[in-house]
Amino acid sequence: MREMVSDLEEHLKKESVPSSLREEYEEEVEKNRQLESEVEHLQQELFKKQGHREGGPAKGLQAYDGMSQLALKKLLRTLEKEKVEVEWELKEIEWRLDQEASAVSKATEEREAIRDRLAQLKSQSQVGSHQ
């Protein structure tokens, strides 16, 4: 994937690309970098929350050895509630992403329609000026 991006960047530097497309490309690259960074951060957080510390998962489980069964059940209920909350949050984020994707798609279609209309008007004005 990174090789493909590098190839595209080289191609972009060699080719004469309209500035609006270049800006759009650069914005997308920046968004991808931010998302990759966020994914990496979230993976690290998840890794920490799952008890993966130095010494492996078994060392993380040792913290629960001294807890009573009642305390463990309470902790389990709390974790289950947190899981449900996170699942709902994930669904909400997915919904918002779908909404944003729809909005971007609509804006792109509108932009294309405007470009087409401008090209049509430009060609009509050129035909009219030649007469």
mmCIF file of N, CA and C in Angstrom:
data_model
loop_
_atom_site.group_PDB
_atom_site.id
_atom_site.type_symbol
_atom_site.label_atom_id
_atom_site.label_comp_id
_atom_site.label_asym_id
_atom_site.label_seq_id
_atom_site.Cartn_x
_atom_site.Cartn_y
_atom_site.Cartn_z
ATOM 1 N N MET A 1 0.831 -1.181 0.000
ATOM 2 C CA MET A 1 0.000 0.000 0.000
ATOM 3 C C MET A 1 0.878 1.248 0.000
ATOM 4 N N ARG A 2 1.906 1.248 0.852
ATOM 5 C CA ARG A 2 2.792 2.407 0.913
ATOM 6 C C ARG A 2 3.543 2.578 -0.407
ATOM 7 N N GLU A 3 3.900 1.456 -1.035
ATOM 8 C CA GLU A 3 4.585 1.529 -2.326
ATOM 9 C C GLU A 3 3.674 2.153 -3.375
ATOM 10 N N MET A 4 2.406 1.775 -3.349
ATOM 11 C CA MET A 4 1.446 2.333 -4.296
ATOM 12 C C MET A 4 1.296 3.837 -4.068
ATOM 13 N N VAL A 5 1.244 4.260 -2.812
ATOM 14 C CA VAL A 5 1.136 5.684 -2.505
ATOM 15 C C VAL A 5 2.377 6.415 -3.002
ATOM 16 N N SER A 6 3.551 5.809 -2.799
ATOM 17 C CA SER A 6 4.788 6.430 -3.275
ATOM 18 C C SER A 6 4.777 6.574 -4.786
ATOM 19 N N ASP A 7 4.330 5.524 -5.477
ATOM 20 C CA ASP A 7 4.226 5.583 -6.939
ATOM 21 C C ASP A 7 3.277 6.685 -7.373
ATOM 22 N N LEU A 8 2.149 6.794 -6.696
ATOM 23 C CA LEU A 8 1.180 7.841 -7.034
ATOM 24 C C LEU A 8 1.751 9.231 -6.767
ATOM 25 N N GLU A 9 2.504 9.359 -5.683
ATOM 26 C CA GLU A 9 3.110 10.655 -5.387
ATOM 27 C C GLU A 9 4.123 11.032 -6.457
ATOM 28 N N GLU A 10 4.939 10.060 -6.895
ATOM 29 C CA GLU A 10 5.901 10.323 -7.965
ATOM 30 C C GLU A 10 5.177 10.709 -9.249
ATOM 31 N N HIS A 11 4.128 9.985 -9.559
ATOM 32 C CA HIS A 11 3.334 10.281 -10.753
ATOM 33 C C HIS A 11 2.728 11.675 -10.651
ATOM 34 N N LEU A 12 2.289 12.028 -9.470
ATOM 35 C CA LEU A 12 1.682 13.334 -9.229
ATOM 36 C C LEU A 12 2.700 14.449 -9.457
ATOM 37 N N LYS A 13 3.939 14.209 -9.038
ATOM 38 C CA LYS A 13 4.978 15.221 -9.218
ATOM 39 C C LYS A 13 5.334 15.391 -10.693
ATOM 40 N N LYS A 14 5.305 14.289 -11.461
ATOM 41 C CA LYS A 14 5.692 14.323 -12.870
ATOM 42 C C LYS A 14 4.592 14.898 -13.749
ATOM 43 N N GLU A 15 3.363 14.572 -13.436
ATOM 44 C CA GLU A 15 2.233 14.973 -14.268
ATOM 45 C C GLU A 15 1.777 16.383 -13.919
ATOM 46 N N SER A 16 1.174 17.013 -14.883
ATOM 47 C CA SER A 16 0.562 18.314 -14.650
ATOM 48 C C SER A 16 -0.875 18.065 -14.222
ATOM 49 N N VAL A 17 -1.128 18.191 -12.936
ATOM 50 C CA VAL A 17 -2.443 17.905 -12.372
ATOM 51 C C VAL A 17 -3.064 19.229 -11.926
ATOM 52 N N PRO A 18 -4.342 19.438 -12.211
ATOM 53 C CA PRO A 18 -4.991 20.671 -11.751
ATOM 54 C C PRO A 18 -4.829 20.839 -10.241
ATOM 55 N N SER A 19 -4.664 22.075 -9.814
ATOM 56 C CA SER A 19 -4.385 22.333 -8.399
ATOM 57 C C SER A 19 -5.506 21.848 -7.491
ATOM 58 N N SER A 20 -6.757 21.903 -7.954
ATOM 59 C CA SER A 20 -7.856 21.445 -7.099
ATOM 60 C C SER A 20 -7.744 19.946 -6.829
ATOM 61 N N LEU A 21 -7.341 19.184 -7.849
ATOM 62 C CA LEU A 21 -7.166 17.742 -7.643
ATOM 63 C C LEU A 21 -5.966 17.474 -6.744
ATOM 64 N N ARG A 22 -4.912 18.250 -6.938
ATOM 65 C CA ARG A 22 -3.719 18.086 -6.103
ATOM 66 C C ARG A 22 -4.067 18.387 -4.641
ATOM 67 N N GLU A 23 -4.816 19.462 -4.404
ATOM 68 C CA GLU A 23 -5.215 19.817 -3.041
ATOM 69 C C GLU A 23 -6.108 18.741 -2.439
ATOM 70 N N GLU A 24 -7.028 18.237 -3.237
ATOM 71 C CA GLU A 24 -7.928 17.184 -2.756
ATOM 72 C C GLU A 24 -7.129 15.935 -2.396
ATOM 73 N N TYR A 25 -6.142 15.595 -3.238
ATOM 74 C CA TYR A 25 -5.289 14.439 -2.982
ATOM 75 C C TYR A 25 -4.510 14.641 -1.677
ATOM 76 N N GLU A 26 -3.914 15.820 -1.526
ATOM 77 C CA GLU A 26 -3.126 16.091 -0.330
ATOM 78 C C GLU A 26 -3.990 16.073 0.926
ATOM 79 N N GLU A 27 -5.225 16.558 0.824
ATOM 80 C CA GLU A 27 -6.143 16.501 1.964
ATOM 81 C C GLU A 27 -6.443 15.053 2.334
ATOM 82 N N GLU A 28 -6.668 14.218 1.330
ATOM 83 C CA GLU A 28 -6.961 12.806 1.588
ATOM 84 C C GLU A 28 -5.756 12.105 2.213
ATOM 85 N N VAL A 29 -4.552 12.429 1.738
ATOM 86 C CA VAL A 29 -3.341 11.831 2.309
ATOM 87 C C VAL A 29 -3.216 12.227 3.775
ATOM 88 N N GLU A 30 -3.473 13.490 4.077
ATOM 89 C CA GLU A 30 -3.389 13.958 5.463
ATOM 90 C C GLU A 30 -4.445 13.272 6.334
ATOM 91 N N LYS A 31 -5.661 13.137 5.807
ATOM 92 C CA LYS A 31 -6.713 12.439 6.557
ATOM 93 C C LYS A 31 -6.297 10.998 6.833
ATOM 94 N N ASN A 32 -5.705 10.336 5.826
ATOM 95 C CA ASN A 32 -5.256 8.955 6.006
ATOM 96 C C ASN A 32 -4.179 8.864 7.079
ATOM 97 N N ARG A 33 -3.250 9.818 7.079
ATOM 98 C CA ARG A 33 -2.206 9.816 8.114
ATOM 99 C C ARG A 33 -2.825 9.965 9.501
ATOM 100 N N GLN A 34 -3.786 10.873 9.622
ATOM 101 C CA GLN A 34 -4.437 11.081 10.913
ATOM 102 C C GLN A 34 -5.188 9.830 11.352
ATOM 103 N N LEU A 35 -5.888 9.203 10.413
ATOM 104 C CA LEU A 35 -6.630 7.987 10.749
ATOM 105 C C LEU A 35 -5.680 6.861 11.147
ATOM 106 N N GLU A 36 -4.566 6.715 10.429
ATOM 107 C CA GLU A 36 -3.595 5.684 10.783
ATOM 108 C C GLU A 36 -3.046 5.925 12.186
ATOM 109 N N SER A 37 -2.774 7.183 12.499
ATOM 110 C CA SER A 37 -2.275 7.530 13.827
ATOM 111 C C SER A 37 -3.320 7.208 14.893
ATOM 112 N N GLU A 38 -4.577 7.549 14.602
ATOM 113 C CA GLU A 38 -5.654 7.278 15.551
ATOM 114 C C GLU A 38 -5.848 5.774 15.745
ATOM 115 N N VAL A 39 -5.785 5.017 14.664
ATOM 116 C CA VAL A 39 -5.928 3.558 14.759
ATOM 117 C C VAL A 39 -4.806 2.986 15.610
ATOM 118 N N GLU A 40 -3.587 3.448 15.373
ATOM 119 C CA GLU A 40 -2.454 2.963 16.156
ATOM 120 C C GLU A 40 -2.637 3.283 17.639
ATOM 121 N N HIS A 41 -3.079 4.504 17.925
ATOM 122 C CA HIS A 41 -3.317 4.905 19.319
ATOM 123 C C HIS A 41 -4.393 4.026 19.955
ATOM 124 N N LEU A 42 -5.492 3.805 19.236
ATOM 125 C CA LEU A 42 -6.579 2.987 19.777
ATOM 126 C C LEU A 42 -6.139 1.541 19.976
ATOM 127 N N GLN A 43 -5.303 1.027 19.076
ATOM 128 C CA GLN A 43 -4.795 -0.333 19.248
ATOM 129 C C GLN A 43 -3.934 -0.426 20.502
ATOM 130 N N GLN A 44 -3.129 0.602 20.741
ATOM 131 C CA GLN A 44 -2.301 0.609 21.949
ATOM 132 C C GLN A 44 -3.166 0.668 23.202
ATOM 133 N N GLU A 45 -4.207 1.506 23.164
ATOM 134 C CA GLU A 45 -5.116 1.602 24.307
ATOM 135 C C GLU A 45 -5.810 0.268 24.558
ATOM 136 N N LEU A 46 -6.274 -0.363 23.490
ATOM 137 C CA LEU A 46 -6.933 -1.657 23.620
ATOM 138 C C LEU A 46 -5.969 -2.682 24.191
ATOM 139 N N PHE A 47 -4.756 -2.665 23.700
ATOM 140 C CA PHE A 47 -3.733 -3.586 24.173
ATOM 141 C C PHE A 47 -3.517 -3.412 25.675
ATOM 142 N N LYS A 48 -3.461 -2.146 26.119
ATOM 143 C CA LYS A 48 -3.272 -1.874 27.545
ATOM 144 C C LYS A 48 -4.470 -2.344 28.358
ATOM 145 N N LYS A 49 -5.681 -2.080 27.857
ATOM 146 C CA LYS A 49 -6.891 -2.437 28.599
ATOM 147 C C LYS A 49 -7.087 -3.942 28.685
ATOM 148 N N GLN A 50 -6.532 -4.671 27.749
ATOM 149 C CA GLN A 50 -6.677 -6.121 27.773
ATOM 150 C C GLN A 50 -5.684 -6.765 28.731
ATOM 151 N N GLY A 51 -4.890 -5.943 29.396
ATOM 152 C CA GLY A 51 -3.980 -6.482 30.399
ATOM 153 C C GLY A 51 -2.669 -6.970 29.838
ATOM 154 N N HIS A 52 -2.324 -6.576 28.637
ATOM 155 C CA HIS A 52 -1.057 -6.993 28.043
ATOM 156 C C HIS A 52 0.026 -6.029 28.522
ATOM 157 N N ARG A 53 0.762 -6.484 29.469
ATOM 158 C CA ARG A 53 1.857 -5.689 30.011
ATOM 159 C C ARG A 53 3.121 -6.523 29.907
ATOM 160 N N GLU A 54 4.181 -5.946 30.394
ATOM 161 C CA GLU A 54 5.416 -6.723 30.406
ATOM 162 C C GLU A 54 5.177 -7.990 31.214
ATOM 163 N N GLY A 55 5.644 -9.086 30.715
ATOM 164 C CA GLY A 55 5.422 -10.352 31.386
ATOM 165 C C GLY A 55 4.252 -11.110 30.799
ATOM 166 N N GLY A 56 3.560 -10.532 29.837
ATOM 167 C CA GLY A 56 2.474 -11.214 29.145
ATOM 168 C C GLY A 56 1.149 -11.097 29.858
ATOM 169 N N PRO A 57 0.120 -11.701 29.264
ATOM 170 C CA PRO A 57 -1.226 -11.602 29.819
ATOM 171 C C PRO A 57 -1.360 -12.241 31.198
ATOM 172 N N ALA A 58 -0.583 -13.261 31.486
ATOM 173 C CA ALA A 58 -0.694 -13.946 32.775
ATOM 174 C C ALA A 58 -0.358 -12.993 33.921
ATOM 175 N N LYS A 59 0.619 -12.126 33.714
ATOM 176 C CA LYS A 59 0.979 -11.171 34.760
ATOM 177 C C LYS A 59 -0.174 -10.204 35.013
ATOM 178 N N GLY A 60 -0.877 -9.806 33.956
ATOM 179 C CA GLY A 60 -2.026 -8.919 34.110
ATOM 180 C C GLY A 60 -3.155 -9.585 34.878
ATOM 181 N N LEU A 61 -3.284 -10.880 34.736
ATOM 182 C CA LEU A 61 -4.349 -11.620 35.421
ATOM 183 C C LEU A 61 -4.060 -11.800 36.909
ATOM 184 N N GLN A 62 -2.815 -11.697 37.293
ATOM 185 C CA GLN A 62 -2.459 -11.866 38.701
ATOM 186 C C GLN A 62 -3.130 -10.813 39.581
ATOM 187 N N ALA A 63 -3.453 -9.681 39.020
ATOM 188 C CA ALA A 63 -4.110 -8.624 39.785
ATOM 189 C C ALA A 63 -5.489 -9.069 40.265
ATOM 190 N N TYR A 64 -6.089 -10.012 39.582
ATOM 191 C CA TYR A 64 -7.436 -10.466 39.931
ATOM 192 C C TYR A 64 -7.424 -11.647 40.905
ATOM 193 N N ASP A 65 -6.267 -12.222 41.152
ATOM 194 C CA ASP A 65 -6.181 -13.398 42.017
ATOM 195 C C ASP A 65 -6.663 -13.121 43.437
ATOM 196 N N GLY A 66 -6.397 -11.951 43.958
ATOM 197 C CA GLY A 66 -6.759 -11.647 45.337
ATOM 198 C C GLY A 66 -8.181 -11.135 45.500
ATOM 199 N N MET A 67 -8.915 -10.997 44.405
ATOM 200 C CA MET A 67 -10.274 -10.444 44.488
ATOM 201 C C MET A 67 -11.275 -11.530 44.862
ATOM 202 N N SER A 68 -12.278 -11.114 45.614
ATOM 203 C CA SER A 68 -13.332 -12.063 45.984
ATOM 204 C C SER A 68 -14.213 -12.337 44.765
ATOM 205 N N GLN A 69 -14.990 -13.395 44.871
ATOM 206 C CA GLN A 69 -15.883 -13.753 43.767
ATOM 207 C C GLN A 69 -16.918 -12.652 43.541
ATOM 208 N N LEU A 70 -17.400 -12.053 44.614
ATOM 209 C CA LEU A 70 -18.372 -10.963 44.509
ATOM 210 C C LEU A 70 -17.760 -9.760 43.778
ATOM 211 N N ALA A 71 -16.525 -9.425 44.143
ATOM 212 C CA ALA A 71 -15.844 -8.297 43.492
ATOM 213 C C ALA A 71 -15.607 -8.597 42.013
ATOM 214 N N LEU A 72 -15.258 -9.841 41.706
ATOM 215 C CA LEU A 72 -15.047 -10.222 40.305
ATOM 216 C C LEU A 72 -16.342 -10.128 39.504
ATOM 217 N N LYS A 73 -17.464 -10.549 40.123
ATOM 218 C CA LYS A 73 -18.755 -10.458 39.432
ATOM 219 C C LYS A 73 -19.128 -9.005 39.185
ATOM 220 N N LYS A 74 -18.870 -8.154 40.184
ATOM 221 C CA LYS A 74 -19.160 -6.729 40.034
ATOM 222 C C LYS A 74 -18.299 -6.132 38.918
ATOM 223 N N LEU A 75 -17.030 -6.493 38.906
ATOM 224 C CA LEU A 75 -16.129 -6.024 37.852
ATOM 225 C C LEU A 75 -16.610 -6.505 36.484
ATOM 226 N N LEU A 76 -17.055 -7.752 36.414
ATOM 227 C CA LEU A 76 -17.557 -8.303 35.156
ATOM 228 C C LEU A 76 -18.773 -7.522 34.672
ATOM 229 N N ARG A 77 -19.712 -7.214 35.575
ATOM 230 C CA ARG A 77 -20.894 -6.423 35.192
ATOM 231 C C ARG A 77 -20.485 -5.040 34.686
ATOM 232 N N THR A 78 -19.544 -4.429 35.379
ATOM 233 C CA THR A 78 -19.058 -3.109 34.960
ATOM 234 C C THR A 78 -18.440 -3.186 33.567
ATOM 235 N N LEU A 79 -17.624 -4.200 33.352
ATOM 236 C CA LEU A 79 -16.982 -4.358 32.043
ATOM 237 C C LEU A 79 -18.005 -4.647 30.945
ATOM 238 N N GLU A 80 -19.031 -5.419 31.277
ATOM 239 C CA GLU A 80 -20.080 -5.693 30.291
ATOM 240 C C GLU A 80 -20.832 -4.416 29.934
ATOM 241 N N LYS A 81 -21.098 -3.576 30.940
ATOM 242 C CA LYS A 81 -21.765 -2.291 30.673
ATOM 243 C C LYS A 81 -20.888 -1.414 29.784
ATOM 244 N N GLU A 82 -19.602 -1.366 30.104
ATOM 245 C CA GLU A 82 -18.677 -0.581 29.288
ATOM 246 C C GLU A 82 -18.643 -1.107 27.856
ATOM 247 N N LYS A 83 -18.686 -2.421 27.717
ATOM 248 C CA LYS A 83 -18.667 -3.025 26.384
ATOM 249 C C LYS A 83 -19.894 -2.585 25.590
ATOM 250 N N VAL A 84 -21.055 -2.625 26.228
ATOM 251 C CA VAL A 84 -22.290 -2.206 25.551
ATOM 252 C C VAL A 84 -22.196 -0.735 25.154
ATOM 253 N N GLU A 85 -21.685 0.097 26.061
ATOM 254 C CA GLU A 85 -21.538 1.523 25.752
ATOM 255 C C GLU A 85 -20.599 1.732 24.569
ATOM 256 N N VAL A 86 -19.507 1.014 24.556
ATOM 257 C CA VAL A 86 -18.543 1.143 23.460
ATOM 258 C C VAL A 86 -19.150 0.644 22.150
ATOM 259 N N GLU A 87 -19.922 -0.442 22.223
ATOM 260 C CA GLU A 87 -20.574 -0.947 21.005
ATOM 261 C C GLU A 87 -21.552 0.084 20.451
ATOM 262 N N TRP A 88 -22.326 0.726 21.344
ATOM 263 C CA TRP A 88 -23.260 1.761 20.893
ATOM 264 C C TRP A 88 -22.505 2.950 20.311
ATOM 265 N N GLU A 89 -21.424 3.313 20.960
ATOM 266 C CA GLU A 89 -20.610 4.420 20.453
ATOM 267 C C GLU A 89 -20.054 4.083 19.067
ATOM 268 N N LEU A 90 -19.620 2.851 18.899
ATOM 269 C CA LEU A 90 -19.116 2.410 17.598
ATOM 270 C C LEU A 90 -20.207 2.486 16.539
ATOM 271 N N LYS A 91 -21.414 2.033 16.886
ATOM 272 C CA LYS A 91 -22.524 2.110 15.934
ATOM 273 C C LYS A 91 -22.835 3.555 15.575
ATOM 274 N N GLU A 92 -22.775 4.435 16.571
ATOM 275 C CA GLU A 92 -23.031 5.856 16.321
ATOM 276 C C GLU A 92 -21.963 6.439 15.396
ATOM 277 N N ILE A 93 -20.720 6.073 15.638
ATOM 278 C CA ILE A 93 -19.633 6.550 14.784
ATOM 279 C C ILE A 93 -19.801 6.019 13.368
ATOM 280 N N GLU A 94 -20.160 4.750 13.226
ATOM 281 C CA GLU A 94 -20.396 4.181 11.897
ATOM 282 C C GLU A 94 -21.523 4.926 11.190
ATOM 283 N N TRP A 95 -22.583 5.248 11.935
ATOM 284 C CA TRP A 95 -23.704 5.979 11.339
ATOM 285 C C TRP A 95 -23.237 7.352 10.868
ATOM 286 N N ARG A 96 -22.467 8.043 11.730
ATOM 287 C CA ARG A 96 -21.967 9.370 11.346
ATOM 288 C C ARG A 96 -21.049 9.284 10.130
ATOM 289 N N LEU A 97 -20.227 8.249 10.072
ATOM 290 C CA LEU A 97 -19.354 8.068 8.907
ATOM 291 C C LEU A 97 -20.175 7.854 7.643
ATOM 292 N N ASP A 98 -21.236 7.066 7.753
ATOM 293 C CA ASP A 98 -22.122 6.864 6.603
ATOM 294 C C ASP A 98 -22.749 8.179 6.168
ATOM 295 N N GLN A 99 -23.180 8.983 7.151
ATOM 296 C CA GLN A 99 -23.777 10.279 6.830
ATOM 297 C C GLN A 99 -22.760 11.190 6.149
ATOM 298 N N GLU A 100 -21.547 11.202 6.668
ATOM 299 C CA GLU A 100 -20.506 12.033 6.069
ATOM 300 C C GLU A 100 -20.159 11.548 4.667
ATOM 301 N N ALA A 101 -20.107 10.233 4.484
ATOM 302 C CA ALA A 101 -19.815 9.691 3.157
ATOM 303 C C ALA A 101 -20.908 10.081 2.172
ATOM 304 N N SER A 102 -22.149 10.034 2.623
ATOM 305 C CA SER A 102 -23.262 10.448 1.763
ATOM 306 C C SER A 102 -23.150 11.924 1.416
ATOM 307 N N ALA A 103 -22.803 12.735 2.396
ATOM 308 C CA ALA A 103 -22.665 14.178 2.153
ATOM 309 C C ALA A 103 -21.523 14.464 1.185
ATOM 310 N N VAL A 104 -20.419 13.758 1.341
ATOM 311 C CA VAL A 104 -19.285 13.940 0.431
ATOM 312 C C VAL A 104 -19.672 13.511 -0.975
ATOM 313 N N SER A 105 -20.365 12.400 -1.077
ATOM 314 C CA SER A 105 -20.806 11.916 -2.386
ATOM 315 C C SER A 105 -21.730 12.926 -3.051
ATOM 316 N N LYS A 106 -22.665 13.455 -2.285
ATOM 317 C CA LYS A 106 -23.601 14.443 -2.820
ATOM 318 C C LYS A 106 -22.857 15.703 -3.259
ATOM 319 N N ALA A 107 -21.917 16.159 -2.444
ATOM 320 C CA ALA A 107 -21.140 17.358 -2.789
ATOM 321 C C ALA A 107 -20.320 17.123 -4.050
ATOM 322 N N THR A 108 -19.769 15.929 -4.188
ATOM 323 C CA THR A 108 -18.990 15.599 -5.382
ATOM 324 C C THR A 108 -19.877 15.615 -6.614
ATOM 325 N N GLU A 109 -21.060 15.039 -6.500
ATOM 326 C CA GLU A 109 -21.996 15.044 -7.626
ATOM 327 C C GLU A 109 -22.398 16.469 -7.990
ATOM 328 N N GLU A 110 -22.655 17.297 -6.982
ATOM 329 C CA GLU A 110 -23.024 18.689 -7.238
ATOM 330 C C GLU A 110 -21.876 19.443 -7.902
ATOM 331 N N ARG A 111 -20.662 19.194 -7.445
ATOM 332 C CA ARG A 111 -19.493 19.846 -8.027
ATOM 333 C C ARG A 111 -19.334 19.443 -9.495
ATOM 334 N N GLU A 112 -19.523 18.161 -9.779
ATOM 335 C CA GLU A 112 -19.433 17.693 -11.164
ATOM 336 C C GLU A 112 -20.510 18.335 -12.026
ATOM 337 N N ALA A 113 -21.708 18.454 -11.480
ATOM 338 C CA ALA A 113 -22.801 19.078 -12.232
ATOM 339 C C ALA A 113 -22.474 20.542 -12.523
ATOM 340 N N ILE A 114 -21.899 21.227 -11.554
ATOM 341 C CA ILE A 114 -21.520 22.629 -11.751
ATOM 342 C C ILE A 114 -20.418 22.734 -12.796
ATOM 343 N N ARG A 115 -19.424 21.849 -12.719
ATOM 344 C CA ARG A 115 -18.347 21.857 -13.722
ATOM 345 C C ARG A 115 -18.906 21.611 -15.120
ATOM 346 N N ASP A 116 -19.812 20.647 -15.220
ATOM 347 C CA ASP A 116 -20.424 20.354 -16.522
ATOM 348 C C ASP A 116 -21.189 21.565 -17.038
ATOM 349 N N ARG A 117 -21.930 22.203 -16.146
ATOM 350 C CA ARG A 117 -22.717 23.380 -16.539
ATOM 351 C C ARG A 117 -21.794 24.519 -16.959
ATOM 352 N N LEU A 118 -20.707 24.733 -16.231
ATOM 353 C CA LEU A 118 -19.749 25.771 -16.593
ATOM 354 C C LEU A 118 -19.105 25.484 -17.947
ATOM 355 N N ALA A 119 -18.752 24.233 -18.182
ATOM 356 C CA ALA A 119 -18.164 23.862 -19.472
ATOM 357 C C ALA A 119 -19.167 24.095 -20.593
ATOM 358 N N GLN A 120 -20.415 23.752 -20.337
ATOM 359 C CA GLN A 120 -21.463 23.951 -21.335
ATOM 360 C C GLN A 120 -21.637 25.443 -21.622
ATOM 361 N N LEU A 121 -21.695 26.265 -20.591
ATOM 362 C CA LEU A 121 -21.846 27.709 -20.771
ATOM 363 C C LEU A 121 -20.635 28.309 -21.481
ATOM 364 N N LYS A 122 -19.454 27.811 -21.149
ATOM 365 C CA LYS A 122 -18.239 28.303 -21.786
ATOM 366 C C LYS A 122 -18.247 27.976 -23.271
ATOM 367 N N SER A 123 -18.632 26.744 -23.602
ATOM 368 C CA SER A 123 -18.668 26.366 -25.022
ATOM 369 C C SER A 123 -19.745 27.152 -25.762
ATOM 370 N N GLN A 124 -20.866 27.421 -25.111
ATOM 371 C CA GLN A 124 -21.919 28.222 -25.741
ATOM 372 C C GLN A 124 -21.455 29.655 -25.967
ATOM 373 N N SER A 125 -20.719 30.204 -25.005
ATOM 374 C CA SER A 125 -20.245 31.584 -25.166
ATOM 375 C C SER A 125 -19.181 31.666 -26.250
ATOM 376 N N GLN A 126 -18.381 30.610 -26.401
ATOM 377 C CA GLN A 126 -17.374 30.598 -27.460
ATOM 378 C C GLN A 126 -18.035 30.482 -28.825
ATOM 379 N N VAL A 127 -19.089 29.681 -28.926
ATOM 380 C CA VAL A 127 -19.825 29.543 -30.180
ATOM 381 C C VAL A 127 -20.501 30.865 -30.513
ATOM 382 N N GLY A 128 -21.070 31.516 -29.528
ATOM 383 C CA GLY A 128 -21.759 32.792 -29.727
ATOM 384 C C GLY A 128 -20.799 33.898 -30.117
ATOM 385 N N SER A 129 -19.587 33.887 -29.617
ATOM 386 C CA SER A 129 -18.629 34.942 -29.931
ATOM 387 C C SER A 129 -18.051 34.769 -31.330
ATOM 388 N N HIS A 130 -18.100 33.556 -31.885
ATOM 389 C CA HIS A 130 -17.587 33.307 -33.235
ATOM 390 C C HIS A 130 -18.594 33.701 -34.304
ATOM 391 N N GLN A 131 -19.821 33.893 -33.948
ATOM 392 C CA GLN A 131 -20.849 34.210 -34.951
ATOM 393 C C GLN A 131 -20.908 35.655 -35.280
#
